[in-house]
Amino acid sequence: MKLSVIGCGYLGAVHAVAMASIGHEVVGIDVDERKVQSLSQGIAPFFEPRLQELLTAGLASGLLRFSSDIAEARGSAVHFVCVGTPQQADGDRADLTFVHAAFDALLPYLSSGDVVAGKSTVPVGTASQLAPQVEQAGAVLAWNPEFLREGWAVQDAVDPDRLVVGVPDNAAGMHAAARLRAAYYPSVEKGTPFIVTDYATAELVKVSANAFLATKISFINAMAEIAEVTGADVTTLADAIGHDVRIGRRFLGAGIGFGGGCLPKDIRAFAARAEELGRGESVAFLREVDAINLRRRARAVDLVVDALDGAVLGKRVAVLGAAFKPYSDDVRDSPALEVAVRLKGLGADVVVTDPAAIDNARRMHPQLAYEADRDATLAGADAVVLVTEWDEYRRELDPVHAGTLVSNRKIIDGRNCLDPAVWRSAGWTYRGMGQA
Ligand code: UDX
């Protein structure tokens, strides 16, 4: 099938590569010439397992190419719109500038029977506003949200756990759903749930899934706050409640909370959209979810300050991690980096290390000092704070060895990923999140 992918950011680049890997002929289109050039040269624009391999293979097979000319979308059976919907600079709502620009640019090149599949995360109601112009061009609009997790994005794109397609309730809608079934044929043949619904439900599936995940994390972090004043241990608590299959242990990892390019902005945009719809009270809890989440970053900073007996100025603090989560080089709204920035703001001599995200972190926060080598980061540290649970720190960092490098054996585990007993027996003062 001939496919176009409009917008080659995180979602689009992965989607284009994934679709080519299952045998479609794909053109990825982006207004950013540099991005198009580097993708065309086979350079993956970010760190994501298997992305480089599939990009190289797609280009070599001739099935995948990139262009900055939207006219190249002409003749594609499905046009996937994958542009970003960032948080507005002056508020919580989603900025739809890129979505509107993509649709405006694409419309002249649509042919009768084409399917436009919106994958961007948009406020509920957007698809029904966009549909008439697509219909005027003789094409049909489907809303087909993505659920990519960074670090698993290629796998999630090639083999998703469900496919959701919002279409109009008419013959054109049936045509769009059938064509998307054909586009996703390996998943369909495998029996992956393929849910055909209306636009509003499809849009809401995406934001409500993210709202649920964010709520689950903030729930356990709220329990962490209670644990901290009662002497309870939040990790044991999470293990215990997680055994209840109705609750489940996943996404009950207490720590410095969620960040990244999706959850924070998506829950804010959802709350803002609900307020516009006169239903603000229905998701008012998301404001609390956000507030709990942001408090955990401050808590980690407080624990470091405590570890330094309140005298932060000029103290060397080793920050292990910059990415918002492991297996990613993404630092957008990274709780890890925010902890580092705040400590620097308090006058600490902060050194940040990360296996993948240093370049991105430096671009965003050039005022921080970065060190690629983990041991060099630890050298002479007055306190260590672990903020991204990379295997390099969680599994591979030996507390006895680390203890020979630092000035003071004080560690704050912002992700509750170390074994406190092991670290304490190696002479460290260990503090986790949600523990006495
Ligand atoms: C998320 C959704 O999971 C995905 O379905 C959606 O398409 C995009 O947003 P992602 O942003 O890649 O994906 O990250 P995710 O794995 O969900 O983690 C988000 C944040 O929550 C990270 O900062 C992570 O460290 C944090 N987290 C996760 C916790 O603090 N505790 C947990 O138990 C799990």
Coordinates of C-alpha atoms and ligand atoms in Angstrom, one line a residue:
M1 CA 0.0 0.0 0.0
K2 CA 1.2 3.5 -0.7
L3 CA 1.2 5.6 2.5
S4 CA 2.2 9.1 3.5
V5 CA 3.2 10.1 7.0
I6 CA 2.9 13.8 7.6
G7 CA 5.2 15.0 10.4
C8 CA 8.4 13.1 11.2
G9 CA 8.9 13.8 14.9
Y10 CA 8.9 11.1 17.5
L11 CA 5.6 9.6 16.4
G12 CA 5.9 10.1 12.7
A13 CA 9.4 8.9 12.2
V14 CA 8.7 5.7 14.2
H15 CA 5.4 5.2 12.3
A16 CA 6.9 5.7 8.9
V17 CA 9.7 3.3 9.6
A18 CA 7.3 0.7 11.2
M19 CA 4.9 0.8 8.2
A20 CA 7.8 0.4 5.7
S21 CA 9.1 -2.6 7.8
I22 CA 5.8 -4.4 7.2
G23 CA 6.1 -3.9 3.4
H24 CA 4.3 -0.7 2.6
E25 CA 5.7 2.0 0.4
V26 CA 6.0 5.0 2.7
V27 CA 6.9 8.7 2.2
G28 CA 7.6 10.6 5.3
I29 CA 7.0 14.3 5.0
D30 CA 8.2 17.1 7.2
V31 CA 8.5 20.9 6.9
D32 CA 11.9 20.7 8.6
E33 CA 14.5 20.3 5.8
R34 CA 17.2 19.3 8.2
K35 CA 15.1 16.5 9.7
V36 CA 14.2 15.2 6.2
Q37 CA 17.9 15.3 5.1
S38 CA 19.1 13.4 8.1
L39 CA 16.4 10.8 7.9
S40 CA 17.1 10.4 4.2
Q41 CA 20.7 9.8 5.0
G42 CA 19.6 7.1 7.4
I43 CA 20.4 8.9 10.6
A44 CA 17.8 8.2 13.3
P45 CA 16.9 11.5 14.9
F46 CA 16.6 10.1 18.4
F47 CA 17.5 7.1 20.5
E48 CA 14.9 4.4 20.2
P49 CA 15.6 0.6 20.1
R50 CA 15.5 -0.8 16.6
L51 CA 14.7 2.5 15.0
Q52 CA 18.2 2.8 13.4
E53 CA 18.1 -0.7 12.1
L54 CA 14.6 -0.4 10.5
L55 CA 15.4 3.0 9.1
T56 CA 18.5 1.7 7.4
A57 CA 16.6 -1.3 6.1
G58 CA 13.6 0.7 4.9
L59 CA 15.8 3.1 2.9
A60 CA 17.9 0.3 1.4
S61 CA 14.7 -1.6 0.3
G62 CA 13.5 1.5 -1.5
L63 CA 10.2 1.3 0.4
L64 CA 10.9 4.3 2.6
R65 CA 11.8 7.8 1.7
F66 CA 11.5 11.3 3.1
S67 CA 10.6 14.6 1.6
S68 CA 9.8 18.2 2.5
D69 CA 7.4 18.5 -0.4
I70 CA 3.8 17.8 0.7
A71 CA 2.9 17.2 -3.0
E72 CA 4.6 13.9 -2.6
A73 CA 1.7 12.7 -0.5
R74 CA -0.4 12.6 -3.7
G75 CA -1.5 9.1 -4.6
S76 CA -1.2 7.6 -1.1
A77 CA -4.0 5.4 0.0
V78 CA -3.7 6.5 3.6
H79 CA -2.2 9.8 4.9
F80 CA -1.2 9.5 8.5
V81 CA -1.0 12.9 10.3
C82 CA 1.6 12.6 13.0
V83 CA 2.4 16.2 13.9
G84 CA 3.0 17.4 17.5
T85 CA 0.4 19.0 19.7
P86 CA 2.5 20.7 22.4
Q87 CA 1.2 22.6 25.4
Q88 CA 0.4 26.2 24.6
A89 CA 3.0 28.6 25.7
D90 CA 0.6 30.7 27.8
G91 CA -1.8 28.0 29.1
D92 CA -2.7 24.4 29.5
R93 CA -4.5 23.8 26.2
A94 CA -3.0 21.9 23.3
D95 CA -1.6 24.0 20.6
L96 CA -3.1 22.8 17.3
T97 CA -1.1 25.0 15.0
F98 CA 0.8 22.1 13.5
V99 CA -2.4 20.0 13.0
H100 CA -4.2 22.8 11.1
A101 CA -1.1 23.5 9.1
A102 CA -0.7 19.9 8.1
F103 CA -4.3 19.5 7.1
D104 CA -4.3 22.8 5.1
A105 CA -1.1 21.7 3.3
L106 CA -2.4 18.2 2.6
L107 CA -5.9 19.1 1.3
P108 CA -5.0 20.1 -2.2
Y109 CA -3.3 16.8 -2.8
L110 CA -6.1 14.5 -1.7
S111 CA -7.9 12.3 -4.2
S112 CA -11.3 10.7 -4.0
G113 CA -11.3 7.7 -1.7
D114 CA -8.1 8.7 0.1
V115 CA -8.1 8.1 3.9
V116 CA -6.6 10.7 6.2
A117 CA -5.8 9.1 9.5
G118 CA -5.1 11.6 12.3
K119 CA -2.7 10.1 14.9
S120 CA -1.8 13.3 16.8
T121 CA -3.1 13.5 20.3
V122 CA -5.9 16.2 20.1
P123 CA -8.6 17.6 22.3
V124 CA -11.9 15.7 21.9
G125 CA -14.0 17.4 19.2
T126 CA -11.0 18.2 16.9
A127 CA -11.7 15.4 14.3
S128 CA -15.3 16.4 13.8
Q129 CA -14.1 20.0 13.1
L130 CA -11.5 18.8 10.6
A131 CA -13.7 16.2 8.8
P132 CA -15.8 18.5 6.5
Q133 CA -12.8 19.9 4.7
V134 CA -11.4 16.4 4.1
E135 CA -14.8 15.3 2.8
Q136 CA -15.0 18.2 0.5
A137 CA -11.8 16.9 -1.1
G138 CA -13.6 13.5 -1.7
A139 CA -11.5 11.8 1.0
V140 CA -12.5 10.5 4.5
L141 CA -11.1 11.3 7.9
A142 CA -10.4 8.6 10.5
W143 CA -8.9 9.3 14.0
N144 CA -6.4 6.6 14.8
P145 CA -4.6 7.5 18.1
E146 CA -1.2 6.1 18.9
F147 CA -0.1 4.6 22.2
L148 CA 3.6 4.5 21.7
R149 CA 5.7 4.3 24.8
E150 CA 9.2 5.8 24.4
G151 CA 11.8 3.1 24.6
W152 CA 9.3 0.6 23.1
A153 CA 8.0 2.9 20.4
V154 CA 9.1 0.7 17.4
Q155 CA 7.6 -2.4 19.0
D156 CA 4.4 -0.6 19.9
A157 CA 4.1 0.7 16.3
V158 CA 4.8 -2.7 14.7
D159 CA 2.8 -4.8 17.2
P160 CA 0.4 -2.6 19.2
D161 CA -1.8 -4.0 22.0
R162 CA -4.9 -2.5 20.4
L163 CA -5.9 -0.4 17.4
V164 CA -8.5 2.2 17.7
V165 CA -10.1 3.9 14.7
G166 CA -12.7 6.6 14.9
V167 CA -14.8 7.0 11.7
P168 CA -18.1 8.5 10.6
D169 CA -21.0 6.2 10.8
N170 CA -21.5 5.8 7.0
A171 CA -20.2 4.1 4.0
A172 CA -17.1 6.3 3.8
G173 CA -16.4 5.5 7.4
M174 CA -16.6 1.7 6.7
H175 CA -14.2 2.3 3.7
A176 CA -11.8 4.1 6.0
A177 CA -11.9 1.3 8.6
A178 CA -11.4 -1.4 6.0
R179 CA -8.4 0.5 4.5
L180 CA -6.8 0.9 7.9
R181 CA -7.4 -2.8 8.6
A182 CA -5.4 -3.5 5.4
A183 CA -2.7 -1.1 6.4
Y184 CA -2.3 -2.8 9.8
Y185 CA -2.7 -6.3 8.3
P186 CA 0.0 -8.1 10.5
S187 CA -1.8 -7.0 13.7
V188 CA -5.2 -7.7 12.2
E189 CA -4.2 -11.2 11.1
K190 CA -2.7 -11.8 14.6
G191 CA -6.0 -10.9 16.2
T192 CA -5.0 -7.7 17.9
P193 CA -8.2 -5.9 19.1
F194 CA -9.3 -3.5 16.4
I195 CA -11.9 -1.1 17.8
V196 CA -14.0 0.9 15.3
T197 CA -15.8 3.7 16.9
D198 CA -16.8 7.4 16.5
Y199 CA -14.4 10.3 16.4
A200 CA -15.0 11.5 20.0
T201 CA -14.5 8.1 21.5
A202 CA -11.3 7.5 19.6
E203 CA -9.9 10.9 20.7
L204 CA -11.0 10.2 24.3
V205 CA -9.4 6.7 24.4
K206 CA -6.0 8.3 24.0
V207 CA -6.4 11.1 26.6
S208 CA -8.2 8.9 29.1
A209 CA -5.5 6.2 28.8
N210 CA -2.8 8.8 29.6
A211 CA -5.0 10.3 32.4
F212 CA -5.4 6.9 34.0
L213 CA -1.7 6.1 33.8
A214 CA -0.8 9.5 35.3
T215 CA -3.4 9.1 38.0
K216 CA -2.0 5.7 38.9
I217 CA 1.5 7.1 39.3
S218 CA 0.2 10.1 41.4
F219 CA -1.9 7.8 43.5
I220 CA 1.1 5.8 44.6
N221 CA 3.1 9.1 45.1
A222 CA 0.3 10.4 47.3
M223 CA 0.6 7.2 49.3
A224 CA 4.4 8.0 49.4
E225 CA 3.6 11.3 51.0
I226 CA 1.5 9.6 53.7
A227 CA 4.2 6.9 54.2
E228 CA 6.8 9.6 54.8
V229 CA 4.9 11.0 57.8
T230 CA 3.9 7.6 59.2
G231 CA 7.0 5.5 58.8
A232 CA 5.3 3.2 56.3
D233 CA 7.2 2.0 53.3
V234 CA 5.6 2.8 49.9
T235 CA 7.4 0.1 47.9
T236 CA 6.1 -2.7 50.2
L237 CA 2.7 -1.0 50.1
A238 CA 2.7 -1.0 46.3
D239 CA 3.8 -4.7 46.2
A240 CA 1.0 -5.6 48.5
I241 CA -1.8 -3.8 46.8
G242 CA -0.4 -4.7 43.4
H243 CA -1.0 -8.4 44.1
D244 CA -4.7 -7.6 43.8
V245 CA -5.2 -8.3 40.1
R246 CA -7.8 -5.5 39.9
I247 CA -5.1 -3.0 40.9
G248 CA -1.9 -4.6 39.4
R249 CA 1.6 -3.6 40.2
R250 CA 2.6 -1.8 37.0
F251 CA 2.7 2.0 37.1
L252 CA 2.8 1.9 40.9
G253 CA 6.4 2.9 41.0
A254 CA 6.7 5.7 43.5
G255 CA 9.5 8.2 43.0
I256 CA 10.0 11.7 41.5
G257 CA 7.0 11.1 39.2
F258 CA 6.1 11.3 35.6
G259 CA 7.5 13.6 32.9
G260 CA 8.1 13.3 29.2
G261 CA 6.5 14.7 26.1
C262 CA 3.0 13.2 26.7
L263 CA 1.6 12.6 30.2
P264 CA 2.1 16.1 31.7
K265 CA 0.9 18.0 28.7
D266 CA -1.9 15.6 27.9
I267 CA -3.5 15.7 31.4
R268 CA -3.3 19.5 31.4
A269 CA -4.9 19.7 27.9
F270 CA -7.6 17.2 28.9
A271 CA -8.5 19.2 32.0
A272 CA -8.5 22.4 30.0
R273 CA -10.7 20.8 27.3
A274 CA -13.2 19.5 29.9
E275 CA -13.4 23.0 31.4
E276 CA -14.2 24.4 27.9
L277 CA -17.0 21.7 27.6
G278 CA -18.4 22.8 31.0
R279 CA -17.3 19.6 32.6
G280 CA -14.3 20.8 34.4
E281 CA -15.4 19.1 37.6
S282 CA -15.4 15.7 35.9
V283 CA -11.6 15.7 35.6
A284 CA -10.7 18.2 38.3
F285 CA -8.8 15.4 40.0
L286 CA -6.2 15.7 37.2
R287 CA -5.2 19.1 38.6
E288 CA -4.4 17.2 41.8
V289 CA -2.6 14.5 39.9
D290 CA -0.4 17.2 38.3
A291 CA 0.2 18.9 41.7
I292 CA 1.2 15.6 43.5
N293 CA 3.5 14.8 40.6
L294 CA 5.3 18.2 40.8
R295 CA 5.6 18.0 44.6
R296 CA 7.7 14.8 44.3
R297 CA 10.4 16.7 42.4
A298 CA 10.6 19.2 45.3
R299 CA 10.7 16.3 47.8
A300 CA 13.8 14.8 46.1
V301 CA 15.5 18.2 46.3
D302 CA 14.6 18.5 50.0
L303 CA 16.1 15.0 50.7
V304 CA 19.4 16.1 49.1
V305 CA 19.4 19.3 51.1
D306 CA 18.8 17.3 54.2
A307 CA 21.6 14.9 53.3
L308 CA 23.9 17.9 53.1
D309 CA 22.6 19.1 56.5
G310 CA 21.1 22.2 54.9
A311 CA 24.4 23.5 53.6
V312 CA 24.1 23.2 49.8
L313 CA 26.3 26.0 48.6
G314 CA 29.3 24.8 46.7
K315 CA 28.6 21.1 47.6
R316 CA 29.2 18.6 44.9
V317 CA 26.1 16.7 44.0
A318 CA 26.2 13.8 41.5
V319 CA 23.0 13.5 39.6
L320 CA 22.5 10.1 38.0
G321 CA 20.1 10.5 35.1
A322 CA 18.7 13.2 32.9
A323 CA 16.2 11.5 30.7
F324 CA 12.6 11.4 31.8
K325 CA 12.8 7.6 31.9
P326 CA 15.4 5.0 31.0
Y327 CA 15.9 3.7 27.4
S328 CA 15.1 7.2 26.2
D329 CA 17.2 10.2 25.4
D330 CA 14.2 12.5 25.8
V331 CA 14.5 15.3 28.4
R332 CA 11.2 17.0 27.7
D333 CA 9.7 17.9 31.1
S334 CA 12.1 15.5 32.7
P335 CA 11.7 15.2 36.5
A336 CA 15.4 14.2 36.6
L337 CA 16.6 17.4 35.0
E338 CA 14.3 19.5 37.1
V339 CA 15.8 18.1 40.3
A340 CA 19.3 18.9 38.9
V341 CA 18.3 22.5 37.9
R342 CA 16.8 23.2 41.3
L343 CA 19.8 21.9 43.1
K344 CA 22.0 24.1 40.9
G345 CA 19.7 27.0 41.7
L346 CA 20.3 26.4 45.4
G347 CA 24.0 26.8 44.8
A348 CA 25.1 23.2 44.6
D349 CA 28.0 22.2 42.3
V350 CA 25.9 19.9 40.2
V351 CA 27.3 17.3 37.8
V352 CA 24.8 15.3 35.7
T353 CA 25.4 12.1 33.9
D354 CA 23.2 9.9 31.7
P355 CA 23.9 7.1 29.2
A356 CA 21.9 8.7 26.4
A357 CA 20.5 12.1 27.1
I358 CA 23.5 14.4 27.8
D359 CA 23.4 16.1 24.4
N360 CA 19.7 16.9 24.7
A361 CA 20.0 17.9 28.3
R362 CA 22.9 20.3 27.5
R363 CA 20.8 21.9 24.8
M364 CA 18.0 22.5 27.2
H365 CA 20.0 23.4 30.3
P366 CA 23.5 24.6 29.3
Q367 CA 24.0 26.0 32.8
L368 CA 24.5 22.5 34.2
A369 CA 27.8 20.6 34.2
Y370 CA 27.7 17.2 32.4
E371 CA 30.0 14.3 32.6
A372 CA 29.7 11.2 30.3
D373 CA 31.5 8.9 32.7
R374 CA 29.6 7.6 35.6
D375 CA 32.5 7.2 37.9
A376 CA 33.9 10.6 37.1
T377 CA 30.5 12.0 38.0
L378 CA 30.7 10.3 41.4
A379 CA 34.2 11.4 42.1
G380 CA 34.3 13.7 45.2
A381 CA 30.5 13.9 45.5
D382 CA 29.1 15.1 48.8
A383 CA 25.8 13.6 47.9
V384 CA 24.4 11.4 45.1
V385 CA 20.9 11.5 43.7
L386 CA 19.6 8.8 41.4
V387 CA 16.8 10.3 39.2
T388 CA 16.5 8.0 36.2
E389 CA 16.5 4.3 36.8
W390 CA 19.0 3.2 34.0
D391 CA 20.4 -0.3 34.5
E392 CA 23.8 1.4 34.7
Y393 CA 22.8 2.8 38.1
R394 CA 20.1 0.4 39.2
R395 CA 21.9 -2.9 38.5
E396 CA 25.4 -2.1 37.6
L397 CA 26.5 0.4 40.2
D398 CA 28.3 -1.4 43.1
P399 CA 27.9 0.5 46.3
V400 CA 31.3 -0.6 47.6
H401 CA 33.0 0.7 44.5
A402 CA 30.9 3.9 44.4
G403 CA 31.8 4.4 48.1
T404 CA 35.5 4.6 47.2
L405 CA 34.8 7.4 44.7
V406 CA 32.6 9.9 46.7
S407 CA 33.5 12.2 49.5
N408 CA 30.4 11.3 51.5
R409 CA 28.4 8.2 51.2
K410 CA 25.0 9.7 50.9
I411 CA 22.5 8.6 48.3
I412 CA 19.0 9.7 47.5
D413 CA 17.1 7.2 45.5
G414 CA 14.6 9.2 43.5
R415 CA 13.2 6.1 41.8
N416 CA 13.2 3.6 44.7
C417 CA 15.2 1.3 42.5
L418 CA 18.1 0.4 44.8
D419 CA 18.2 -2.1 47.6
P420 CA 18.5 0.0 50.7
A421 CA 19.9 -2.9 52.8
V422 CA 22.8 -3.4 50.4
W423 CA 23.7 0.2 50.2
R424 CA 23.5 0.7 54.0
S425 CA 25.6 -2.3 54.6
A426 CA 28.2 -0.7 52.3
G427 CA 28.3 2.3 54.6
W428 CA 25.9 4.6 52.8
T429 CA 23.2 6.8 54.2
Y430 CA 20.3 5.8 52.0
R431 CA 17.1 7.8 51.6
G432 CA 14.3 6.7 49.2
M433 CA 11.0 8.3 48.3
G434 CA 7.9 7.3 50.4
Q435 CA 9.9 5.9 53.3
A436 CA 10.7 7.1 56.8
Ligands
UDX1 C1 3.2 7.5 27.8 C2 2.1 6.4 27.7 O1 2.6 5.3 28.5 C3 1.9 6.0 26.2 O2 0.9 5.0 26.1 C4 1.5 7.2 25.5 O3 1.4 6.9 24.1 C5 2.5 8.3 25.6 O4 2.8 8.6 27.0 P1 5.8 7.6 27.7 O5 5.7 9.1 27.8 O6 6.8 7.0 26.7 O7 4.4 7.0 27.3 O8 6.2 7.1 29.2 P2 5.7 6.1 30.3 O9 6.4 4.8 30.2 O10 4.3 6.1 30.3 O11 6.3 6.9 31.6 C6 5.9 8.2 31.8 C7 6.6 8.7 33.0 O12 6.1 8.1 34.2 C8 8.1 8.5 33.1 O13 8.7 9.7 33.6 C9 8.3 7.4 34.1 O14 9.5 7.5 34.8 C10 7.1 7.7 35.1 N1 6.7 6.5 35.8 C11 6.2 5.4 35.1 C12 6.7 6.5 37.2 O15 7.0 7.5 37.8 N2 6.2 5.4 37.9 C13 5.7 4.3 37.3 O16 5.4 3.4 37.9 C14 5.7 4.3 35.8

